[in-house]
mmCIF file of C-alpha atoms in Angstrom:
data_model
loop_
_atom_site.group_PDB
_atom_site.id
_atom_site.type_symbol
_atom_site.label_atom_id
_atom_site.label_comp_id
_atom_site.label_asym_id
_atom_site.label_seq_id
_atom_site.Cartn_x
_atom_site.Cartn_y
_atom_site.Cartn_z
ATOM 1 C CA UNK A 45 -27.861 -21.959 3.859
ATOM 2 C CA UNK A 46 -28.398 -24.790 1.327
ATOM 3 C CA UNK A 47 -25.788 -24.164 -1.381
ATOM 4 C CA UNK A 48 -27.563 -26.328 -3.787
ATOM 5 C CA UNK A 49 -24.623 -28.577 -4.738
ATOM 6 C CA UNK A 50 -25.319 -31.856 -2.847
ATOM 7 C CA UNK A 51 -24.286 -34.740 -5.049
ATOM 8 C CA UNK A 52 -22.076 -32.550 -7.219
ATOM 9 C CA UNK A 53 -18.589 -33.881 -8.029
ATOM 10 C CA UNK A 54 -15.605 -31.711 -7.139
ATOM 11 C CA UNK A 55 -11.788 -31.787 -7.629
ATOM 12 C CA UNK A 56 -9.892 -29.708 -5.097
ATOM 13 C CA UNK A 57 -6.093 -29.560 -5.992
ATOM 14 C CA UNK A 58 -3.388 -29.419 -3.326
ATOM 15 C CA UNK A 59 -5.955 -30.023 -0.611
ATOM 16 C CA UNK A 60 -4.131 -32.167 1.933
ATOM 17 C CA UNK A 61 -3.492 -29.008 4.092
ATOM 18 C CA UNK A 62 -3.980 -25.266 4.386
ATOM 19 C CA UNK A 63 -6.426 -23.297 2.217
ATOM 20 C CA UNK A 64 -7.111 -26.229 -0.173
ATOM 21 C CA UNK A 65 -8.077 -28.471 2.776
ATOM 22 C CA UNK A 66 -10.416 -25.725 3.935
ATOM 23 C CA UNK A 67 -12.102 -25.686 0.538
ATOM 24 C CA UNK A 68 -12.376 -29.493 0.344
ATOM 25 C CA UNK A 69 -13.922 -29.585 3.829
ATOM 26 C CA UNK A 70 -16.496 -26.970 2.973
ATOM 27 C CA UNK A 71 -17.553 -28.595 -0.192
ATOM 28 C CA UNK A 72 -17.791 -31.973 1.529
ATOM 29 C CA UNK A 73 -19.884 -30.394 4.209
ATOM 30 C CA UNK A 74 -22.156 -29.033 1.427
ATOM 31 C CA UNK A 75 -22.805 -32.572 0.215
ATOM 32 C CA UNK A 76 -20.298 -32.751 -2.687
ATOM 33 C CA UNK A 77 -18.384 -35.840 -3.677
ATOM 34 C CA UNK A 78 -14.778 -34.496 -3.422
ATOM 35 C CA UNK A 79 -11.482 -35.689 -4.868
ATOM 36 C CA UNK A 80 -8.697 -34.267 -2.666
ATOM 37 C CA UNK A 81 -5.122 -34.212 -3.750
ATOM 38 C CA UNK A 82 -1.582 -33.869 -2.351
ATOM 39 C CA UNK A 83 1.957 -35.107 -2.944
ATOM 40 C CA UNK A 84 2.511 -36.286 0.529
ATOM 41 C CA UNK A 85 0.466 -39.563 0.676
ATOM 42 C CA UNK A 86 0.599 -39.942 4.433
ATOM 43 C CA UNK A 87 -0.754 -36.419 5.021
ATOM 44 C CA UNK A 88 -3.254 -36.818 2.289
ATOM 45 C CA UNK A 89 -4.752 -39.966 3.890
ATOM 46 C CA UNK A 90 -4.863 -38.228 7.267
ATOM 47 C CA UNK A 91 -6.789 -35.281 5.772
ATOM 48 C CA UNK A 92 -9.060 -37.667 3.876
ATOM 49 C CA UNK A 93 -10.036 -39.476 7.122
ATOM 50 C CA UNK A 94 -10.755 -36.117 8.806
ATOM 51 C CA UNK A 95 -12.960 -34.954 6.025
ATOM 52 C CA UNK A 96 -14.784 -38.359 5.685
ATOM 53 C CA UNK A 97 -15.668 -38.114 9.509
ATOM 54 C CA UNK A 98 -17.747 -34.972 8.697
ATOM 55 C CA UNK A 99 -18.607 -35.388 4.961
ATOM 56 C CA UNK A 100 -22.011 -35.911 3.514
ATOM 57 C CA UNK A 101 -20.524 -37.138 0.248
ATOM 58 C CA UNK A 102 -17.746 -39.416 -0.905
ATOM 59 C CA UNK A 103 -14.245 -38.521 -0.463
ATOM 60 C CA UNK A 104 -11.482 -39.878 -2.790
ATOM 61 C CA UNK A 105 -7.869 -39.187 -2.147
ATOM 62 C CA UNK A 106 -5.461 -39.003 -5.074
ATOM 63 C CA UNK A 107 -1.748 -38.749 -4.310
ATOM 64 C CA UNK A 108 -0.211 -36.914 -7.332
ATOM 65 C CA UNK A 109 1.684 -33.836 -8.350
ATOM 66 C CA UNK A 110 -0.940 -31.748 -10.158
ATOM 67 C CA UNK A 111 1.893 -29.902 -12.043
ATOM 68 C CA UNK A 112 2.674 -33.052 -14.142
ATOM 69 C CA UNK A 113 0.727 -34.638 -16.930
ATOM 70 C CA UNK A 114 0.473 -37.938 -15.007
ATOM 71 C CA UNK A 115 -0.791 -36.122 -11.916
ATOM 72 C CA UNK A 116 -3.500 -34.378 -13.818
ATOM 73 C CA UNK A 117 -4.386 -37.660 -15.555
ATOM 74 C CA UNK A 118 -4.719 -39.307 -12.183
ATOM 75 C CA UNK A 119 -7.156 -36.602 -10.912
ATOM 76 C CA UNK A 120 -9.360 -36.862 -14.019
ATOM 77 C CA UNK A 121 -9.332 -40.667 -13.872
ATOM 78 C CA UNK A 122 -10.769 -40.393 -10.344
ATOM 79 C CA UNK A 123 -13.386 -37.761 -11.474
ATOM 80 C CA UNK A 124 -13.643 -37.659 -15.271
ATOM 81 C CA UNK A 125 -16.273 -34.886 -15.418
ATOM 82 C CA UNK A 126 -16.196 -32.620 -12.366
ATOM 83 C CA UNK A 127 -18.920 -30.078 -11.729
ATOM 84 C CA UNK A 128 -16.522 -28.068 -9.626
ATOM 85 C CA UNK A 129 -12.760 -27.458 -10.026
ATOM 86 C CA UNK A 130 -10.670 -25.659 -7.371
ATOM 87 C CA UNK A 131 -7.260 -24.911 -8.730
ATOM 88 C CA UNK A 132 -4.464 -24.583 -6.157
ATOM 89 C CA UNK A 133 -0.755 -25.120 -6.240
ATOM 90 C CA UNK A 134 2.257 -24.200 -4.080
ATOM 91 C CA UNK A 135 3.950 -20.923 -4.940
ATOM 92 C CA UNK A 136 7.720 -20.435 -5.600
ATOM 93 C CA UNK A 137 9.922 -19.663 -2.552
ATOM 94 C CA UNK A 138 10.485 -16.163 -1.377
ATOM 95 C CA UNK A 139 13.506 -14.776 -3.429
ATOM 96 C CA UNK A 140 14.872 -11.495 -4.683
ATOM 97 C CA UNK A 141 13.966 -11.094 -8.369
ATOM 98 C CA UNK A 142 17.652 -10.698 -9.287
ATOM 99 C CA UNK A 143 18.294 -14.293 -8.051
ATOM 100 C CA UNK A 144 15.731 -15.777 -10.537
ATOM 101 C CA UNK A 145 17.291 -17.518 -13.490
ATOM 102 C CA UNK A 146 15.331 -18.498 -16.563
ATOM 103 C CA UNK A 147 14.483 -22.002 -15.388
ATOM 104 C CA UNK A 148 13.086 -20.686 -12.045
ATOM 105 C CA UNK A 149 10.947 -18.158 -13.823
ATOM 106 C CA UNK A 150 9.510 -20.649 -16.246
ATOM 107 C CA UNK A 151 8.876 -23.256 -13.484
ATOM 108 C CA UNK A 152 6.992 -20.536 -11.516
ATOM 109 C CA UNK A 153 4.808 -19.602 -14.421
ATOM 110 C CA UNK A 154 4.057 -23.257 -15.186
ATOM 111 C CA UNK A 155 3.105 -24.034 -11.542
ATOM 112 C CA UNK A 156 1.030 -20.957 -10.936
ATOM 113 C CA UNK A 157 -0.500 -20.156 -14.273
ATOM 114 C CA UNK A 158 -0.220 -22.891 -16.903
ATOM 115 C CA UNK A 159 -1.231 -25.815 -14.692
ATOM 116 C CA UNK A 160 -4.593 -24.135 -13.794
ATOM 117 C CA UNK A 161 -5.279 -23.425 -17.436
ATOM 118 C CA UNK A 162 -4.516 -26.969 -18.458
ATOM 119 C CA UNK A 163 -6.976 -28.308 -15.786
ATOM 120 C CA UNK A 164 -9.663 -25.797 -16.953
ATOM 121 C CA UNK A 165 -9.159 -27.065 -20.517
ATOM 122 C CA UNK A 166 -9.793 -30.622 -19.264
ATOM 123 C CA UNK A 167 -12.966 -29.679 -17.261
ATOM 124 C CA UNK A 168 -14.660 -27.043 -19.276
ATOM 125 C CA UNK A 169 -16.549 -28.874 -22.113
ATOM 126 C CA UNK A 170 -18.453 -31.365 -19.899
ATOM 127 C CA UNK A 171 -19.464 -28.509 -17.720
ATOM 128 C CA UNK A 172 -20.800 -26.503 -20.634
ATOM 129 C CA UNK A 173 -22.741 -29.596 -21.908
ATOM 130 C CA UNK A 174 -24.313 -30.090 -18.453
ATOM 131 C CA UNK A 175 -24.950 -26.324 -18.185
ATOM 132 C CA UNK A 176 -23.280 -26.164 -14.751
ATOM 133 C CA UNK A 177 -19.764 -25.588 -13.802
ATOM 134 C CA UNK A 178 -17.879 -23.739 -11.005
ATOM 135 C CA UNK A 179 -14.197 -23.074 -11.236
ATOM 136 C CA UNK A 180 -12.261 -21.331 -8.574
ATOM 137 C CA UNK A 181 -8.650 -20.445 -8.646
ATOM 138 C CA UNK A 182 -6.757 -19.858 -5.469
ATOM 139 C CA UNK A 183 -4.298 -17.137 -6.308
ATOM 140 C CA UNK A 184 -2.941 -14.633 -3.796
ATOM 141 C CA UNK A 185 -3.563 -11.233 -2.293
ATOM 142 C CA UNK A 186 -0.240 -10.173 -3.768
ATOM 143 C CA UNK A 187 -1.885 -9.964 -7.223
ATOM 144 C CA UNK A 188 -3.428 -6.773 -6.002
ATOM 145 C CA UNK A 189 -0.802 -5.730 -3.442
ATOM 146 C CA UNK A 190 2.582 -7.009 -4.663
ATOM 147 C CA UNK A 191 5.228 -7.956 -2.095
ATOM 148 C CA UNK A 192 8.946 -7.825 -2.723
ATOM 149 C CA UNK A 193 10.371 -11.286 -2.915
ATOM 150 C CA UNK A 194 7.134 -12.850 -4.024
ATOM 151 C CA UNK A 195 7.401 -11.235 -7.557
ATOM 152 C CA UNK A 196 7.336 -14.526 -9.474
ATOM 153 C CA UNK A 197 4.368 -15.853 -7.640
ATOM 154 C CA UNK A 198 2.428 -12.555 -8.013
ATOM 155 C CA UNK A 199 3.366 -12.312 -11.727
ATOM 156 C CA UNK A 200 2.257 -15.791 -12.611
ATOM 157 C CA UNK A 201 -0.914 -15.658 -10.593
ATOM 158 C CA UNK A 202 -1.769 -12.192 -11.958
ATOM 159 C CA UNK A 203 -1.296 -13.640 -15.419
ATOM 160 C CA UNK A 204 -3.751 -16.364 -14.654
ATOM 161 C CA UNK A 205 -6.304 -13.940 -13.306
ATOM 162 C CA UNK A 206 -6.232 -11.943 -16.567
ATOM 163 C CA UNK A 207 -6.189 -15.074 -18.712
ATOM 164 C CA UNK A 208 -9.338 -16.538 -17.151
ATOM 165 C CA UNK A 209 -11.148 -13.099 -17.104
ATOM 166 C CA UNK A 210 -11.646 -13.410 -20.803
ATOM 167 C CA UNK A 211 -12.426 -17.137 -20.714
ATOM 168 C CA UNK A 212 -15.068 -16.648 -17.999
ATOM 169 C CA UNK A 213 -16.986 -14.265 -20.300
ATOM 170 C CA UNK A 214 -16.864 -16.807 -23.133
ATOM 171 C CA UNK A 215 -18.769 -19.446 -21.125
ATOM 172 C CA UNK A 216 -20.995 -17.474 -18.763
ATOM 173 C CA UNK A 217 -24.090 -18.250 -20.905
ATOM 174 C CA UNK A 218 -23.779 -21.946 -20.143
ATOM 175 C CA UNK A 219 -23.909 -21.405 -16.358
ATOM 176 C CA UNK A 220 -20.183 -22.068 -15.995
ATOM 177 C CA UNK A 221 -18.248 -19.531 -13.844
ATOM 178 C CA UNK A 222 -14.656 -18.833 -13.167
ATOM 179 C CA UNK A 223 -13.605 -16.812 -10.229
ATOM 180 C CA UNK A 224 -10.351 -16.162 -8.233
ATOM 181 C CA UNK A 225 -9.919 -16.111 -4.514
ATOM 182 C CA UNK A 226 -7.017 -13.846 -3.380
ATOM 183 C CA UNK A 227 -6.018 -14.831 0.180
ATOM 184 C CA UNK A 228 -4.121 -12.456 2.410
ATOM 185 C CA UNK A 229 -2.349 -13.644 5.536
ATOM 186 C CA UNK A 230 -3.850 -16.896 6.584
ATOM 187 C CA UNK A 231 -2.507 -19.279 9.272
ATOM 188 C CA UNK A 232 -0.905 -21.884 6.782
ATOM 189 C CA UNK A 233 2.456 -23.564 6.267
ATOM 190 C CA UNK A 234 3.197 -21.154 3.482
ATOM 191 C CA UNK A 235 2.736 -18.112 5.791
ATOM 192 C CA UNK A 236 4.875 -19.677 8.428
ATOM 193 C CA UNK A 237 7.628 -20.141 5.893
ATOM 194 C CA UNK A 238 7.398 -16.534 4.747
ATOM 195 C CA UNK A 239 7.343 -15.272 8.440
ATOM 196 C CA UNK A 240 10.274 -17.481 9.292
ATOM 197 C CA UNK A 241 12.285 -15.965 6.385
ATOM 198 C CA UNK A 242 11.282 -12.427 7.427
ATOM 199 C CA UNK A 243 12.266 -13.110 11.046
ATOM 200 C CA UNK A 244 15.787 -14.322 9.853
ATOM 201 C CA UNK A 245 16.398 -11.361 7.640
ATOM 202 C CA UNK A 246 15.392 -8.825 10.321
ATOM 203 C CA UNK A 247 17.156 -10.639 13.172
ATOM 204 C CA UNK A 248 13.978 -11.079 15.232
ATOM 205 C CA UNK A 249 11.958 -13.986 16.586
ATOM 206 C CA UNK A 250 9.329 -15.798 14.652
ATOM 207 C CA UNK A 251 6.714 -14.574 17.134
ATOM 208 C CA UNK A 252 7.859 -11.007 16.618
ATOM 209 C CA UNK A 253 7.555 -11.286 12.917
ATOM 210 C CA UNK A 254 4.117 -12.807 13.210
ATOM 211 C CA UNK A 255 2.978 -9.972 15.613
ATOM 212 C CA UNK A 256 4.279 -7.439 13.064
ATOM 213 C CA UNK A 257 2.172 -9.025 10.357
ATOM 214 C CA UNK A 258 -0.933 -9.213 12.422
ATOM 215 C CA UNK A 259 -0.498 -5.582 13.427
ATOM 216 C CA UNK A 260 -0.474 -4.587 9.751
ATOM 217 C CA UNK A 261 -3.977 -6.183 9.226
ATOM 218 C CA UNK A 262 -7.018 -4.052 10.167
ATOM 219 C CA UNK A 263 -8.810 -7.210 11.467
ATOM 220 C CA UNK A 264 -5.830 -7.664 13.871
ATOM 221 C CA UNK A 265 -5.740 -11.473 13.297
ATOM 222 C CA UNK A 266 -4.681 -14.027 10.665
ATOM 223 C CA UNK A 267 -7.360 -15.677 8.580
ATOM 224 C CA UNK A 268 -8.327 -19.402 9.098
ATOM 225 C CA UNK A 269 -8.824 -22.102 6.409
ATOM 226 C CA UNK A 270 -12.470 -22.751 7.419
ATOM 227 C CA UNK A 271 -13.598 -19.172 6.610
ATOM 228 C CA UNK A 272 -11.648 -19.287 3.331
ATOM 229 C CA UNK A 273 -13.304 -22.619 2.449
ATOM 230 C CA UNK A 274 -16.721 -21.207 3.214
ATOM 231 C CA UNK A 275 -16.109 -18.370 0.634
ATOM 232 C CA UNK A 276 -14.984 -20.949 -1.878
ATOM 233 C CA UNK A 277 -18.093 -23.094 -1.348
ATOM 234 C CA UNK A 278 -20.363 -20.097 -1.880
ATOM 235 C CA UNK A 279 -18.644 -19.309 -5.238
ATOM 236 C CA UNK A 280 -19.292 -22.977 -6.140
ATOM 237 C CA UNK A 281 -22.947 -22.793 -5.143
ATOM 238 C CA UNK A 282 -26.048 -22.756 -7.186
ATOM 239 C CA UNK A 283 -26.711 -19.307 -6.012
ATOM 240 C CA UNK A 284 -23.477 -17.878 -7.380
ATOM 241 C CA UNK A 285 -24.177 -18.370 -11.111
ATOM 242 C CA UNK A 286 -24.247 -14.601 -11.795
ATOM 243 C CA UNK A 287 -20.724 -14.109 -10.357
ATOM 244 C CA UNK A 288 -18.017 -14.719 -12.814
ATOM 245 C CA UNK A 289 -14.649 -13.292 -13.870
ATOM 246 C CA UNK A 290 -14.170 -11.786 -10.474
ATOM 247 C CA UNK A 291 -11.277 -11.605 -7.908
ATOM 248 C CA UNK A 292 -12.466 -11.910 -4.277
ATOM 249 C CA UNK A 293 -9.855 -10.620 -1.934
ATOM 250 C CA UNK A 294 -10.028 -12.093 1.587
ATOM 251 C CA UNK A 295 -7.381 -10.305 3.638
ATOM 252 C CA UNK A 296 -8.870 -8.812 6.753
ATOM 253 C CA UNK A 297 -8.937 -5.379 5.186
ATOM 254 C CA UNK A 298 -5.166 -5.248 4.487
ATOM 255 C CA UNK A 299 -5.475 -3.927 0.919
ATOM 256 C CA UNK A 300 -5.644 -0.074 1.363
ATOM 257 C CA UNK A 301 -8.261 0.604 -1.436
ATOM 258 C CA UNK A 302 -11.873 0.337 -2.406
ATOM 259 C CA UNK A 303 -11.436 -1.180 -5.857
#
């Protein structure tokens, strides 16, 4: 399927590994010029080389912390007027809510809500002027199915989801869309950290903790970054202009509901 975005310019935040990498790979495969981003310069350059080997468009790697003003400035220097913006950022560590002090809570909200809003503010007006824009926020399945210990992550990402729901409807008439992707259990460094913590708390092995998680998923497997990236690329496509303000849950059926 031709997604109709060859030649479009994309920024994919936190894309040196994991789900962000999957999104960058899919957009590059669709012919976009992609700015990828990460804090680990060595890992970032490795990912850039891997994507360039398969890409139809140009790949530019920007080593920066997207949570900082300087990091955001570096991204928009590399791509001043993106057609596509994929927001992604690491979540706070697993922690009982009683252990969260004020600074930790504010840091979590900034990282997983405020940063995405700041980047949208920077990208939105040129998108409106060109009458094309696709914004995808990578949030979490815990927005719909909260998990104890990830309360700060879920709360901040849930706040982002509600915030952009109103914004999306203000700009829909300019062919600019904003949607959220809610990943469940994917084979990523983040999940490995969560499972390692669970194994330690339960006094079981990592493999046992992983098997327990897989058993809880109707699909009986973990997701992979390539299929997540394909979903992101479709939401960024020319054909997805009538989809906006939505939360797409990708979790192998783990959420026990129809709505």
